[in-house]
CSV table of C-alpha atoms and ligand atoms in Angstrom, one decimal:
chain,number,residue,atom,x,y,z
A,1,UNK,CA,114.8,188.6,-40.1
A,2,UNK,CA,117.6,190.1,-38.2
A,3,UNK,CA,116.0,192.3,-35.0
A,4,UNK,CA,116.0,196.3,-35.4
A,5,UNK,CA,118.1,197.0,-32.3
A,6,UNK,CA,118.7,200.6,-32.2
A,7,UNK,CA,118.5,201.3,-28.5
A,8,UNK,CA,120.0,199.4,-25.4
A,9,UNK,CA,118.9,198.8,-21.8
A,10,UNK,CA,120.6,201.9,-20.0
A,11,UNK,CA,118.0,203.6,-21.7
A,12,UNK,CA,115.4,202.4,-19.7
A,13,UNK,CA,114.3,203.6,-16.7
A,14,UNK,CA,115.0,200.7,-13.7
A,15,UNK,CA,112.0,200.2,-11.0
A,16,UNK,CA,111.6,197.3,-8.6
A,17,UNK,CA,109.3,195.7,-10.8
A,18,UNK,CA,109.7,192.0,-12.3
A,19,UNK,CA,108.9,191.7,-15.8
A,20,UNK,CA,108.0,189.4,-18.7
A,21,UNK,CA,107.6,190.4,-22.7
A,22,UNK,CA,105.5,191.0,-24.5
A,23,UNK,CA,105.0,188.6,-27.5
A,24,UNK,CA,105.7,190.1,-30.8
A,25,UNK,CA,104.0,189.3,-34.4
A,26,UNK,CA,103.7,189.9,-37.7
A,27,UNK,CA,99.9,191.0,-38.6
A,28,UNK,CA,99.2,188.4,-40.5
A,29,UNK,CA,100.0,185.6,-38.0
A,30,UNK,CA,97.1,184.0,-36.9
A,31,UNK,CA,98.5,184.7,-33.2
A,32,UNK,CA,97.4,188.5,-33.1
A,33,UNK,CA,93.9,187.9,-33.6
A,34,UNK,CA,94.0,184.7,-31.1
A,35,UNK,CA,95.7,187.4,-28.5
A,36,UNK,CA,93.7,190.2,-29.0
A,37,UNK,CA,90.3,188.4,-28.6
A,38,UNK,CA,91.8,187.0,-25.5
A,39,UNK,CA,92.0,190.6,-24.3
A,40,UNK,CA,96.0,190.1,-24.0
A,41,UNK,CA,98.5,192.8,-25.1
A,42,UNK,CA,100.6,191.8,-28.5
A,43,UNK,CA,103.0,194.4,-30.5
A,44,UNK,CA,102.2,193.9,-34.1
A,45,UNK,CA,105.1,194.5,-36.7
A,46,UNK,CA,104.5,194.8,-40.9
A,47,UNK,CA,100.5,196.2,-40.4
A,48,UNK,CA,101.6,199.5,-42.7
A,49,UNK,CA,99.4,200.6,-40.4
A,50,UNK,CA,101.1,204.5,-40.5
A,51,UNK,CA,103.1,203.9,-43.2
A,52,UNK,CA,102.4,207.2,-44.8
A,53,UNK,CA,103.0,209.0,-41.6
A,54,UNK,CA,106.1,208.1,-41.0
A,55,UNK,CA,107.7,210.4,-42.3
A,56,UNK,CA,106.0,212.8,-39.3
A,57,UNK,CA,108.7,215.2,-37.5
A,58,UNK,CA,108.0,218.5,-35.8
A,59,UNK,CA,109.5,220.1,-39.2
A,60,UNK,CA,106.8,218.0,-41.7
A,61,UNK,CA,104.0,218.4,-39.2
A,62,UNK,CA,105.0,222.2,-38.6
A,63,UNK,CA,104.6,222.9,-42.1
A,64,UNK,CA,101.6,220.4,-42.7
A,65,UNK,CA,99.1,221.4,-39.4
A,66,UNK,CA,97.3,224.3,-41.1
A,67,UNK,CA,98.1,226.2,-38.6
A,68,UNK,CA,95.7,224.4,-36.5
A,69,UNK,CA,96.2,225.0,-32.0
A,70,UNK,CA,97.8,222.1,-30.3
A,71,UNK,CA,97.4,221.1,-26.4
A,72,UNK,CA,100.7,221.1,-25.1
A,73,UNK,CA,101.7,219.7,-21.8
A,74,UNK,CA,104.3,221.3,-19.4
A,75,UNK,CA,105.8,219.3,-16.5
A,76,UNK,CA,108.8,220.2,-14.0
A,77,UNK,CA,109.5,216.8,-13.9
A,78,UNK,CA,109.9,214.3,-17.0
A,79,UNK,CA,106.0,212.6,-15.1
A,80,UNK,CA,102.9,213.2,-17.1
A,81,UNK,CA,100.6,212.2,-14.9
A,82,UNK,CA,96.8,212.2,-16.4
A,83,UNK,CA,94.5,214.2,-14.6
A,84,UNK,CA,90.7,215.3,-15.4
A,85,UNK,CA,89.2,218.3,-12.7
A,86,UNK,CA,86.1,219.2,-15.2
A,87,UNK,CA,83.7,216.3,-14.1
A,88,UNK,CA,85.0,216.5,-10.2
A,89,UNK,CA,83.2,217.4,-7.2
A,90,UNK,CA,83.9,221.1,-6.8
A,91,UNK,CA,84.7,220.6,-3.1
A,92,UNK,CA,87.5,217.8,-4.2
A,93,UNK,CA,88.5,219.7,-6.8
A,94,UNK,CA,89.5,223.1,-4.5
A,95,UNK,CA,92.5,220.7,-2.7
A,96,UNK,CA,93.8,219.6,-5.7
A,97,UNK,CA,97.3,220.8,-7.1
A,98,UNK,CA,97.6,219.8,-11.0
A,99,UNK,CA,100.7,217.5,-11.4
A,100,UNK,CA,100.7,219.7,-14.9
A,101,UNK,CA,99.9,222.7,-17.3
A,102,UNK,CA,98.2,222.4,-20.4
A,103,UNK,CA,98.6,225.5,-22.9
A,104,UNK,CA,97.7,225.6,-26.4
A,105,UNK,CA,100.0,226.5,-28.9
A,106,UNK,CA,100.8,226.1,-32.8
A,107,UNK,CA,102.9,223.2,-34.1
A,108,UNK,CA,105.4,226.0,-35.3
A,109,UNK,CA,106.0,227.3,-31.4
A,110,UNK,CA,106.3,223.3,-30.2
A,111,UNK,CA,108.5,222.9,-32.6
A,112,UNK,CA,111.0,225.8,-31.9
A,113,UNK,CA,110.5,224.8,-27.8
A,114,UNK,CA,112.0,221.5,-28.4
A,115,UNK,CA,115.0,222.9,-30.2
A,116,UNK,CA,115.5,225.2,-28.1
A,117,UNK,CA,114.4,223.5,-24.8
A,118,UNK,CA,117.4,223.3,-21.9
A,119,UNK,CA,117.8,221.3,-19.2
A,120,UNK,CA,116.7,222.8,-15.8
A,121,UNK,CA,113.4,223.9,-18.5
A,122,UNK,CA,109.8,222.3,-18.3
A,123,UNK,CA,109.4,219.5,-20.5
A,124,UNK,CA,106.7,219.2,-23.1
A,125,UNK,CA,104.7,216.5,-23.9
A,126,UNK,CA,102.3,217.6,-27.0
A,127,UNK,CA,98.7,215.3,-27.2
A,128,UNK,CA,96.8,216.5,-29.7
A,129,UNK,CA,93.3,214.6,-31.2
A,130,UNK,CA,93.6,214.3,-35.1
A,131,UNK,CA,90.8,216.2,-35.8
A,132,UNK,CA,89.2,218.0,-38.9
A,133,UNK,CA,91.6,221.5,-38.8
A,134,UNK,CA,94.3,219.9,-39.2
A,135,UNK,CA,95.6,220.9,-42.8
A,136,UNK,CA,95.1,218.8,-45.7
A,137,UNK,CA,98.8,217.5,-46.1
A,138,UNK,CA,97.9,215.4,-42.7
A,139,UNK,CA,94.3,214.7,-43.9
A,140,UNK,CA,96.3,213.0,-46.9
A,141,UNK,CA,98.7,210.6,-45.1
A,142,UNK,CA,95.6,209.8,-42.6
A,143,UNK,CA,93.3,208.5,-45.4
A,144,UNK,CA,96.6,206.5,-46.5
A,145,UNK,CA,96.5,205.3,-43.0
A,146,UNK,CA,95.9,200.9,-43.4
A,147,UNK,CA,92.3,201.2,-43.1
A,148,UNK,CA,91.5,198.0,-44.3
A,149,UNK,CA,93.4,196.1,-41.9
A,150,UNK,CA,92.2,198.0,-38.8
A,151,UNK,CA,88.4,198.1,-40.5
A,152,UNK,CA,88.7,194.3,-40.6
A,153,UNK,CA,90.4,194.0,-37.6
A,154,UNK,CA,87.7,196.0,-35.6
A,155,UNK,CA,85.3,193.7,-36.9
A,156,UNK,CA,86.4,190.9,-36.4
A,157,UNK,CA,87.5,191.7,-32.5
A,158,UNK,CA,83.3,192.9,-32.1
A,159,UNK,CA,85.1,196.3,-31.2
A,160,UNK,CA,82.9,199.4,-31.2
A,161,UNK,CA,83.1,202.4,-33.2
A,162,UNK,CA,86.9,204.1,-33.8
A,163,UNK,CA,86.6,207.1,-31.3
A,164,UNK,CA,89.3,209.0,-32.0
A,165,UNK,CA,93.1,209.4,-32.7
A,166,UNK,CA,95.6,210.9,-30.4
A,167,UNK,CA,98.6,212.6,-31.8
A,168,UNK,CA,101.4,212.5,-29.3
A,169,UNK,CA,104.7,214.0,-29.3
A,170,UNK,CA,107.2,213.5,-26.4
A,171,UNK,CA,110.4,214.7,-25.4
A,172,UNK,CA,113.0,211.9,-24.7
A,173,UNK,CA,112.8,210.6,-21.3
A,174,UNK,CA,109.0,211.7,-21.0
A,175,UNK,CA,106.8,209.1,-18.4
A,176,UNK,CA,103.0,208.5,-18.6
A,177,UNK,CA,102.5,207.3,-15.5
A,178,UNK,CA,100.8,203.9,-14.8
A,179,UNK,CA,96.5,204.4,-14.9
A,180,UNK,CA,94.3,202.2,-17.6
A,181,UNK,CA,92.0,203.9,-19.9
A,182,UNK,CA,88.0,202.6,-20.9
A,183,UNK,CA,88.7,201.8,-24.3
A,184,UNK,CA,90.6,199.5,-26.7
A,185,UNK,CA,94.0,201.3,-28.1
A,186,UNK,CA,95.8,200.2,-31.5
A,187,UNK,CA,98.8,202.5,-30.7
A,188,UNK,CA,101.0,203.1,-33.8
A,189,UNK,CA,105.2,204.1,-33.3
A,190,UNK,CA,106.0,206.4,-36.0
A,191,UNK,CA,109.7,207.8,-34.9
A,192,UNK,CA,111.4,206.8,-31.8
A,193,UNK,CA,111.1,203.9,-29.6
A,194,UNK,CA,108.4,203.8,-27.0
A,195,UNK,CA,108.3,201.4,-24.0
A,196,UNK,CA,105.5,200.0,-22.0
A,197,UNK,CA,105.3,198.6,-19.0
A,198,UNK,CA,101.7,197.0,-18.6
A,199,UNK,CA,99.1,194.8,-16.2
A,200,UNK,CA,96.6,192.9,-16.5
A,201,UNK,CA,93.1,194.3,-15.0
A,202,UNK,CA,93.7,191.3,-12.1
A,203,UNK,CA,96.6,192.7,-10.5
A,204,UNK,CA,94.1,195.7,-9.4
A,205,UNK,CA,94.9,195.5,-5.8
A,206,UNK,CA,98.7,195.6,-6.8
A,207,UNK,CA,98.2,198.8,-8.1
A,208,UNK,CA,96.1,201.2,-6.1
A,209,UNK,CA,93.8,203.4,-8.2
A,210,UNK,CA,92.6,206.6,-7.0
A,211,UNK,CA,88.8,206.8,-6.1
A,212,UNK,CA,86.8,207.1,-9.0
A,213,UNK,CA,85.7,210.5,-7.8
A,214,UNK,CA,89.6,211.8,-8.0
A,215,UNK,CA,90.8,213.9,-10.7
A,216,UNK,CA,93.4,211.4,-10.8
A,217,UNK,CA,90.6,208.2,-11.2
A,218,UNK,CA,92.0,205.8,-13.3
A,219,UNK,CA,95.6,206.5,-12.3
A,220,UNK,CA,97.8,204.4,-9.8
A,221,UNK,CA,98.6,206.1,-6.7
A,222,UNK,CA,102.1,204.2,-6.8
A,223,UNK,CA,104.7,206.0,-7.3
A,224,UNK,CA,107.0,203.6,-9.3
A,225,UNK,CA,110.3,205.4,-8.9
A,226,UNK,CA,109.9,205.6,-4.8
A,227,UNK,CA,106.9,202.8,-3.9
A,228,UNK,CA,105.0,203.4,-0.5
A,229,UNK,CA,105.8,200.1,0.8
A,230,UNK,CA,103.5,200.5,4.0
A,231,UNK,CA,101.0,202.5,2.4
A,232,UNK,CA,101.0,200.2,-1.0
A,233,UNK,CA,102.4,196.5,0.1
A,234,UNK,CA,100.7,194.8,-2.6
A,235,UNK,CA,103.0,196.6,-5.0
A,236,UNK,CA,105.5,194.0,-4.2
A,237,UNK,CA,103.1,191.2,-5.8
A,238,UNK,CA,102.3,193.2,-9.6
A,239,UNK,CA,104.5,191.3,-12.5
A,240,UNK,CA,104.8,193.9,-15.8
A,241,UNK,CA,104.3,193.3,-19.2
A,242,UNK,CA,107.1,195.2,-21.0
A,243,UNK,CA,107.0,195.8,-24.8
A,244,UNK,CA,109.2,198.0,-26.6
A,245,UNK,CA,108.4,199.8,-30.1
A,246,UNK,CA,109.9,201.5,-32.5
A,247,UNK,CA,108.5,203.0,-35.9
A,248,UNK,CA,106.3,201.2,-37.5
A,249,UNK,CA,105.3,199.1,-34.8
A,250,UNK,CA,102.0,198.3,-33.7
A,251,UNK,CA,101.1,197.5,-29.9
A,252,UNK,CA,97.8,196.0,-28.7
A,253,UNK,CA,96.8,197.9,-25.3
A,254,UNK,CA,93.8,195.6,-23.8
A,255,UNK,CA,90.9,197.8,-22.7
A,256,UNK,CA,91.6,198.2,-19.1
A,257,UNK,CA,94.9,196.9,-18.6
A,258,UNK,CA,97.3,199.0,-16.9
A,259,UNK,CA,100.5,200.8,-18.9
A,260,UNK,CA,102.8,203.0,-17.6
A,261,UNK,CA,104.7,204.6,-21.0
A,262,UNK,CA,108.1,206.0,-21.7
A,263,UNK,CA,110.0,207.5,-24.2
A,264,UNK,CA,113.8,206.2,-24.3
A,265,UNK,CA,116.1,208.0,-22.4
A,266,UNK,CA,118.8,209.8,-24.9
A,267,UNK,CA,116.5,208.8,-28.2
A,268,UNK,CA,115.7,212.0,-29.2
A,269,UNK,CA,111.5,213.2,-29.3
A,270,UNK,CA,109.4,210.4,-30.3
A,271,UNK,CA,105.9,210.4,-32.4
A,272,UNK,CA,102.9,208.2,-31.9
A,273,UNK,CA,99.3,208.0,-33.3
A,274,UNK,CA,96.8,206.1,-31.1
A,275,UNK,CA,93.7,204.6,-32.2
A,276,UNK,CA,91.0,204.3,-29.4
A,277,UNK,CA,88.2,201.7,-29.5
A,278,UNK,CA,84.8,202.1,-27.4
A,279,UNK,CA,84.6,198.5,-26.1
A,280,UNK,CA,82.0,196.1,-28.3
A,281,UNK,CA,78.6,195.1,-27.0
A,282,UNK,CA,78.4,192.9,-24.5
A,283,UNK,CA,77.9,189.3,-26.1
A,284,UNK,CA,76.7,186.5,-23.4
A,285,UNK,CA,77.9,187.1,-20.3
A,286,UNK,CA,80.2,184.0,-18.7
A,287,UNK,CA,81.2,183.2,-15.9
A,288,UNK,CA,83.1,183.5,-13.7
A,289,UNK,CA,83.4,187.0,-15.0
A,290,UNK,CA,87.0,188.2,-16.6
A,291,UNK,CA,89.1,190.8,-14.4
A,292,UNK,CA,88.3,194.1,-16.4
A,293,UNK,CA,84.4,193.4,-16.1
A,294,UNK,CA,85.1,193.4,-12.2
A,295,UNK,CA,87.0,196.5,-12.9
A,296,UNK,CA,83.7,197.8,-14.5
A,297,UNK,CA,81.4,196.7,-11.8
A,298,UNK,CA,83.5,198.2,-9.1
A,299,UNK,CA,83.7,201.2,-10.8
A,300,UNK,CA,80.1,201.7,-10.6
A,301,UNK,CA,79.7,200.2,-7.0
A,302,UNK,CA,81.9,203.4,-5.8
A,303,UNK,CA,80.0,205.2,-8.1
A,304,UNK,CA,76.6,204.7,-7.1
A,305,UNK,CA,77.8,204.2,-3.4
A,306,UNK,CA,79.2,208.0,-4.0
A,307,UNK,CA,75.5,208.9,-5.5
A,308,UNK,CA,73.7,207.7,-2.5
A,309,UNK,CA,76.1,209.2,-0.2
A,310,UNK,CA,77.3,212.6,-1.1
A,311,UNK,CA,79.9,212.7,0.7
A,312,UNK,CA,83.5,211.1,-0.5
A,313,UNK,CA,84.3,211.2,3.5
A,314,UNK,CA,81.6,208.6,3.8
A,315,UNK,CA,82.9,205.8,1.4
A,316,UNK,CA,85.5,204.1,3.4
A,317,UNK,CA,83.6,203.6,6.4
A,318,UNK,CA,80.7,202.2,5.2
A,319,UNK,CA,82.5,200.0,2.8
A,320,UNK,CA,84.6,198.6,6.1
A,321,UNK,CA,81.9,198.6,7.9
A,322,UNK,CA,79.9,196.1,5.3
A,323,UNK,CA,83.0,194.2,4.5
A,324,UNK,CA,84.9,194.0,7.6
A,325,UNK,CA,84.2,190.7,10.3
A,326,UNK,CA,81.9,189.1,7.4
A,327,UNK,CA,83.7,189.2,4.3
A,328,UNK,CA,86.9,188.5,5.8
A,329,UNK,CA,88.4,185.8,6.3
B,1,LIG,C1,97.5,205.8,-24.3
B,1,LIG,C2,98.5,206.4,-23.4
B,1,LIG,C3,100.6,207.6,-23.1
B,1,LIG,C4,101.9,207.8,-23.8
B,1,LIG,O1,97.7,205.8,-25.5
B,1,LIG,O2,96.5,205.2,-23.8
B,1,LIG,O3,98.4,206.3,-22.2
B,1,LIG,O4,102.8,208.5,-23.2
B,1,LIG,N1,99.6,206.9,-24.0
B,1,LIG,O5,102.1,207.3,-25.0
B,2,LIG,ZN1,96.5,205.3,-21.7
């Protein structure tokens, strides 16, 4: 089948990062399941998975949406970096500047911001969870959503229970910064073209997170347009995984690896359901252990480290002052 090519590289943002592709295919090839229960990223094409969303613009969903409030994002910039302040420390929380603003708003107002949105303006980057108020026309295509398929798929990947879906709507040009999220994602192109620029949970140390106790936790601290060479050296070692998708497209986002996301330059607004996954009980444990379950366990070292000490301040030394001389080489 001849290749969909409807955008070209000068639409892509450049960073000093090598990369490899993703592999791509078709939902019944015995290859998707084989990748995903190796935990690697795949894009899946012919699923149907949204099929009966695809016909999803601001104007459909505007008339469609019951009305119902959307969280819209505002940045100065085209970055969209993640943050979470509710379950912070109040003390770290008082020295933190949010990246962004988050106002709620009907699909009607979104919809007459883009089109009338100039340069020089914030950009807007709707995420909205597919909930029950949203009006029956969308309750409709959702239930026409390839259930089957991802039912089967769920169960044969162990995968726990479907958490929730995530209706995004970006401008053109819009980044999600690089951070890795707890949970399996099924994420589903419905207009536009989306690129991804992802890592394995290994390349950890290439990528910095935040401490857990951060309202940025779970992001990387590198900025990929202007790397911090001397502050993030190891930057220079991370390899990407780049996949690009366009409507109808399905990409595989392993639970913990990292993905920084993109909509094209010059592409117009682009439209994306995700489907989150909690991760599946934990069947025998094997060792040696895979990188994302050393991900976990760190995660809950700082955390309980954080517990016992109180004091954020407190973390660094002690953790050099076990490591350092004795678990160094
Ligand atoms: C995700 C995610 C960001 C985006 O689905 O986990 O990070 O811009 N999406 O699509
Ligand atoms: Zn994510």
């Amino acid at each position: 089948m001849e290749e969909r090519r409807v955008w070209d590289e000068t639409q892509l943002r450049k960073y000093d990062v090598p990369l490899v592709y993703v592999p791509k295919y078709r939902y019944d090839d015995p290859k998707v399941q084989e990748l995903i229960s190796a935990n690697k990223p795949v894009i899946i094409t012919g699923s149907e998975l949204v099929a009966s969303a695809l016909n999803w613009d601001v104007d459909y969903l505007k008339e469609h949406m019951n009305n119902s409030n959307c969280t819209v994002i505002f940045s100065k910039n085209h970055k969209f970096k993640y943050f979470d302040d509710k379950s912070v420390r109040p003390d770290v929380k008082a020295k933190f500047v949010p990246p962004t603003r988050k106002v709620g708003m009907k699909m009607a107002e979104f919809a007459k911001r883009l089109r009338e949105w100039k340069k020089g303006d914030e950009r807007l980057y709707l995420q909205q969870m597919l909930n029950n108020t949203v009006g029956p026309g969308i309750v409709h295509d959702f239930l026409r959503f390839h259930w089957d398929w991802i039912n089967s798929l769920q169960k044969n990947m162990s995968w726990g229970p479907l958490t929730s879906n995530l209706l995004l709507i970006a401008m053109e040009g819009n980044v999600t910064p690089c951070h890795y999220d707890e949970q399996q994602n099924l994420f589903a192109q419905i207009r536009g073209f989306k690129r991804f620029i992802m890592f394995p949970p290994e390349q950890f140390e290439c990528l910095y997170p935040y401490p857990v106790y951060h309202p940025h936790d779970r992001q990387s601290q590198v900025d990929f347009e202007r790397p911090d060479y001397m502050k993030f050296p190891k930057f220079k070692g991370a390899v990407g995984h780049e996949a690009v998708i366009g409507p109808g497209d399905v990409l595989y986002i392993p639970i913990y690896w990292w993905h920084h996301v993109e909509s094209l330059m010059r592409g117009g607004y682009t439209v994306s359901v995700n489907f989150w996954y909690k991760a599946g009980p934990t069947e025998k444990i094997e060792y040696p252990l895979k990188g994302y379950q050393k991900v976990a366990i760190m995660r809950n070292v700082e955390k309980m480290l954080l517990e016992a000490l109180h004091d954020p301040q407190e973390l660094g030394p002690l953790l050099r002052a076990l490591v350092l001389g004795r678990y160094t080489e």
